[in-house]
Each structure stands twice: as C-alpha cells, then as structure tokens.
Short mmCIF file of C-alpha atoms in Angstrom, two decimals:
data_model
loop_
_atom_site.label_atom_id
_atom_site.label_comp_id
_atom_site.label_asym_id
_atom_site.label_seq_id
_atom_site.Cartn_x
_atom_site.Cartn_y
_atom_site.Cartn_z
CA GLU X 1 83.56 141.32 88.25
CA PRO X 2 84.25 142.17 91.92
CA GLU X 3 87.57 140.94 93.24
CA VAL X 4 89.66 140.90 96.39
CA THR X 5 92.65 143.22 96.22
CA GLN X 6 95.81 143.21 98.33
CA THR X 7 98.57 145.73 98.87
CA PRO X 8 101.45 145.79 98.62
CA SER X 9 102.21 143.01 96.16
CA HIS X 10 105.71 142.63 97.63
CA GLN X 11 107.00 143.84 100.99
CA VAL X 12 110.61 143.60 102.09
CA THR X 13 111.36 144.27 105.74
CA GLN X 14 114.08 143.83 108.31
CA MET X 15 113.73 141.25 111.07
CA GLY X 16 112.06 142.76 114.11
CA GLN X 17 110.12 145.37 112.15
CA GLU X 18 106.35 145.65 112.12
CA VAL X 19 104.47 145.11 108.88
CA ILE X 20 100.86 145.68 107.94
CA LEU X 21 99.39 143.80 105.01
CA ARG X 22 96.24 145.27 103.54
CA CYS X 23 93.27 143.68 101.87
CA VAL X 24 90.09 145.05 100.38
CA PRO X 25 87.49 142.26 100.36
CA ILE X 26 84.55 142.11 98.00
CA SER X 27 82.11 144.74 99.17
CA ASN X 28 79.10 142.67 100.24
CA HIS X 29 81.16 139.90 101.86
CA LEU X 30 80.95 139.36 105.60
CA TYR X 31 83.60 136.69 106.27
CA PHE X 32 87.30 137.42 105.95
CA TYR X 33 90.35 135.20 106.13
CA TRP X 34 94.13 135.30 106.06
CA TYR X 35 96.23 132.40 104.82
CA ARG X 36 99.93 132.06 104.21
CA GLN X 37 102.08 129.94 101.95
CA ILE X 38 105.77 129.49 102.68
CA LEU X 39 107.72 128.94 99.47
CA GLY X 40 107.37 125.35 98.30
CA GLN X 41 104.84 124.45 100.98
CA LYS X 42 101.08 124.18 101.16
CA VAL X 43 98.73 127.02 102.00
CA GLU X 44 98.03 127.32 105.73
CA PHE X 45 95.12 128.92 107.54
CA LEU X 46 95.93 131.82 109.86
CA VAL X 47 92.68 133.44 110.97
CA SER X 48 89.03 133.96 110.13
CA PHE X 49 87.08 137.10 111.03
CA TYR X 50 83.36 137.75 111.16
CA ASN X 51 81.18 140.40 112.78
CA ASN X 52 84.22 142.39 113.86
CA GLU X 53 85.85 139.59 115.77
CA ILE X 54 88.10 136.61 115.24
CA SER X 55 86.00 133.47 114.75
CA GLU X 56 88.87 131.00 114.50
CA LYS X 57 92.66 131.13 114.51
CA SER X 58 95.44 128.63 114.00
CA GLU X 59 98.44 127.85 116.18
CA ILE X 60 100.51 129.97 113.81
CA PHE X 61 98.47 133.06 114.70
CA ASP X 62 100.23 133.88 117.96
CA ASP X 63 100.53 137.16 119.85
CA GLN X 64 102.75 138.60 117.12
CA PHE X 65 99.80 138.65 114.74
CA SER X 66 96.67 140.76 114.81
CA VAL X 67 93.85 141.55 112.41
CA GLU X 68 91.65 144.57 112.12
CA ARG X 69 88.85 145.93 110.01
CA PRO X 70 89.57 149.62 110.57
CA ASP X 71 86.81 150.87 108.29
CA GLY X 72 84.07 149.47 106.09
CA SER X 73 86.39 148.32 103.34
CA ASN X 74 89.86 147.34 104.56
CA PHE X 75 90.95 144.18 106.37
CA THR X 76 94.51 144.21 107.68
CA LEU X 77 97.01 141.71 109.04
CA LYS X 78 99.71 143.10 111.32
CA ILE X 79 102.86 141.28 112.29
CA ARG X 80 104.40 143.12 115.23
CA SER X 81 107.99 141.92 115.16
CA THR X 82 108.79 139.98 112.03
CA LYS X 83 110.96 136.88 112.06
CA LEU X 84 112.84 135.26 109.19
CA GLU X 85 110.30 132.43 109.20
CA ASP X 86 107.47 134.87 108.53
CA SER X 87 108.70 135.15 104.94
CA ALA X 88 105.84 133.81 102.85
CA MET X 89 103.04 134.71 100.48
CA TYR X 90 100.07 135.99 102.44
CA PHE X 91 96.63 135.58 100.91
CA CYS X 92 93.48 137.36 101.98
CA ALA X 93 90.12 135.83 101.13
CA SER X 94 86.52 136.85 101.61
CA SER X 95 83.19 135.09 101.50
CA GLU X 96 79.58 136.16 101.51
CA THR X 97 78.25 133.25 103.54
CA ASN X 98 81.28 131.34 104.87
CA ASN X 99 81.13 129.07 101.84
CA GLU X 100 82.92 129.84 98.59
CA GLN X 101 85.98 131.95 99.28
CA PHE X 102 87.47 134.44 96.86
CA PHE X 103 91.20 134.97 97.11
CA GLY X 104 93.28 138.06 96.58
CA PRO X 105 96.47 137.95 94.52
CA GLY X 106 98.67 137.74 97.60
CA THR X 107 101.41 139.80 99.23
CA ARG X 108 104.90 138.34 99.12
CA LEU X 109 106.61 139.19 102.42
CA THR X 110 110.38 138.90 102.57
CA VAL X 111 112.03 139.28 105.97
CA LEU X 112 115.77 139.93 105.87
CA LYS S 1 99.52 112.55 108.88
CA ASN S 2 98.08 115.33 106.72
CA GLU S 3 94.35 115.92 107.08
CA VAL S 4 94.08 116.40 103.30
CA GLU S 5 96.07 114.17 100.98
CA GLN S 6 96.38 114.62 97.25
CA SER S 7 97.75 112.36 94.56
CA PRO S 8 99.72 112.46 92.46
CA GLN S 9 102.07 115.23 93.59
CA ASN S 10 103.29 115.79 90.03
CA LEU S 11 101.63 114.93 86.76
CA THR S 12 102.74 115.39 83.18
CA ALA S 13 100.46 114.82 80.21
CA GLN S 14 100.30 115.25 76.48
CA GLU S 15 97.78 117.69 75.11
CA GLY S 16 94.41 116.00 74.73
CA GLU S 17 94.85 113.47 77.52
CA PHE S 18 92.27 112.88 80.24
CA ILE S 19 93.60 113.92 83.66
CA THR S 20 92.50 112.76 87.12
CA ILE S 21 93.67 114.23 90.41
CA ASN S 22 92.58 112.62 93.65
CA CYS S 23 91.96 114.03 97.11
CA SER S 24 91.28 112.19 100.38
CA TYR S 25 90.53 113.81 103.70
CA SER S 26 90.24 112.65 107.29
CA VAL S 27 88.31 115.47 108.99
CA GLY S 28 84.68 116.48 109.05
CA ILE S 29 83.82 118.93 106.33
CA SER S 30 80.95 121.10 105.20
CA ALA S 31 82.30 121.41 101.66
CA LEU S 32 85.32 120.63 99.52
CA HIS S 33 87.01 123.10 97.21
CA TRP S 34 89.16 122.61 94.17
CA LEU S 35 91.48 125.54 93.53
CA GLN S 36 93.97 126.41 90.83
CA GLN S 37 97.24 128.18 91.51
CA HIS S 38 99.27 129.61 88.66
CA PRO S 39 103.05 130.23 88.70
CA GLY S 40 102.51 133.87 89.72
CA GLY S 41 100.92 132.58 92.92
CA GLY S 42 97.31 133.68 92.52
CA ILE S 43 94.60 131.25 93.68
CA VAL S 44 91.38 130.79 91.76
CA SER S 45 88.39 128.81 92.98
CA LEU S 46 87.29 126.16 90.48
CA PHE S 47 84.61 124.26 92.37
CA MET S 48 82.93 124.03 95.72
CA LEU S 49 81.25 120.68 96.37
CA SER S 50 79.27 119.20 99.21
CA SER S 51 77.87 116.22 97.32
CA GLY S 52 77.69 114.58 93.91
CA LYS S 53 79.31 116.05 90.84
CA LYS S 54 79.85 119.43 89.19
CA LYS S 55 80.98 120.27 85.67
CA HIS S 56 82.38 123.47 84.27
CA GLY S 57 83.61 123.34 80.71
CA ARG S 58 86.28 120.65 80.50
CA LEU S 59 86.53 120.32 84.27
CA ILE S 60 84.53 117.82 86.32
CA ALA S 61 84.67 117.43 90.09
CA THR S 62 83.13 114.60 92.09
CA ILE S 63 82.90 113.88 95.77
CA ASN S 64 82.04 110.76 97.77
CA ILE S 65 81.21 111.88 101.30
CA GLN S 66 81.06 108.33 102.71
CA GLU S 67 84.52 107.51 101.41
CA LYS S 68 85.91 111.00 102.14
CA HIS S 69 87.27 111.25 98.64
CA SER S 70 87.06 113.66 95.75
CA SER S 71 88.41 113.69 92.22
CA LEU S 72 89.07 116.46 89.73
CA HIS S 73 89.01 115.45 86.08
CA ILE S 74 90.20 117.47 83.11
CA THR S 75 89.02 116.29 79.72
CA ALA S 76 90.98 117.10 76.53
CA SER S 77 93.81 118.69 78.49
CA HIS S 78 95.57 121.72 77.05
CA PRO S 79 98.91 123.40 77.83
CA ARG S 80 97.04 126.32 79.40
CA ASP S 81 95.75 123.87 82.05
CA SER S 82 99.31 123.69 83.42
CA ALA S 83 99.12 124.86 87.03
CA VAL S 84 99.01 123.56 90.58
CA TYR S 85 95.63 122.12 91.52
CA ILE S 86 94.78 122.24 95.19
CA CYS S 87 92.13 120.41 97.15
CA ALA S 88 90.93 122.23 100.28
CA VAL S 89 88.26 121.17 102.75
CA HIS S 90 85.99 123.54 104.61
CA ASN S 91 86.23 122.67 108.30
CA THR S 92 84.42 124.97 110.76
CA ASP S 93 85.52 128.51 109.81
CA LYS S 94 88.63 127.63 107.83
CA LEU S 95 89.98 125.84 104.79
CA ILE S 96 92.49 123.03 105.27
CA PHE S 97 94.64 122.66 102.18
CA GLY S 98 96.26 119.72 100.49
CA THR S 99 99.81 119.98 99.21
CA GLY S 100 98.68 120.41 95.62
CA THR S 101 99.24 118.55 92.37
CA ARG S 102 101.57 120.18 89.87
CA LEU S 103 100.23 119.52 86.36
CA GLN S 104 102.22 120.13 83.20
CA VAL S 105 100.55 119.58 79.85
CA PHE S 106 102.83 119.47 76.84
CA PRO S 107 101.79 120.22 73.26
#
C-alpha cells in the first residue's frame, strides 16, 4: 500500500541552524501539507501546497519557514534559523483531492 | 476558545466495554476526520465524514452537521485500541485538530 515517507526520523540541531525536513508524498497525490505537534500539545496546521504554490498558511508559518517541491517526488520544509520553540514533531501529509489526508510517520526535531 | 473540542480528555475502560468519544466544532467544515495516534507518534486516518454515519469493523463514526457534533464509538473495546483519538475538521485547505482523547483499555 502506498504511504507517505519522511526523513530523517529524528533531527537534532543547534539554535540558529537551518534544517530541511523531507517528505515523499504518495505518488498520484496533488495536495501536500505540513503540520507540527509540540510535545504534549495538539497537532497544528503549518501550510498547504497545491499546484506548486502555497494555498494556505498559518500564523506559525512566518518568514523563517519555507516549502518547496524541488522535483516530482519530494516535498520539503525548511526552517532557516531554528529556535528552541521549533522543537516538535513535524508531520507531512498528502491528499489526492484535498479530502482524506495520509500522514507520514513524522520527523522529531530537537533544537538545542 | 478552541475551534474543535473533544471530550473526554482521558478515558479508561475494561476490555469489552463500549466507548464513546465526542467532538464539537465551531467553524464551517467540508468534512470531519477521526484519527488515531499511537505512542510512537504516527497518525492514522480512521474515518472521513461529511454526513451521517460510517462503520469500519468495531469502529463507528457519526456526525450531526446541524449540531456541529460528531461521535466515535468503539464496540467491544480491546487493549490494542489504546491510543490517542483525534477529531480534526477540514476547513478550507487545512485540518484543525482537537486536543485528542487518550484511551486506555485494560484486560
């Protein structure tokens, strides 16, 4: 069964460093999403992406964040200068028709 | 006030019990999702509903659009059902999540 994959599973970085989180959505899906979950809190929407552009973003998704679909398979989330409060689990999701979303296993980001 | 409220926050049950988790929302939606999150963190979609009722094995999900309310029922609960169950509503191009209900089922 097709699935969304994410790499790495765990990323540790120093405050101020740039990180890139990678996702490979399901191959025929057209809608892509990033969410995050700070430890002990609920999942929060970051950004949705369709037709090579951002379709919606939350207040969390400020100028420090960017997304890209550099080729036909990968979907990346970049954090330019990480802060302590960026420590969270980051989930990628994809959808064929902006309905049911399929989630990846997540990347745990730890900022020291 | 949260746009998606779930109750209860925590739930313990004996194996075999009937479980109900409730979700209320205050925003316009195109669909409502029930998701399951296991201790490792992974999220699995259980149901997507825009009206009525859906059943999958021992799981049943219902939604009342007029009352902005949904319920997830688990019949004959089992210890392997222990997880966090999350209600999320589809609003424009995003999901808005509830805080989740932590369910523990004991043998």
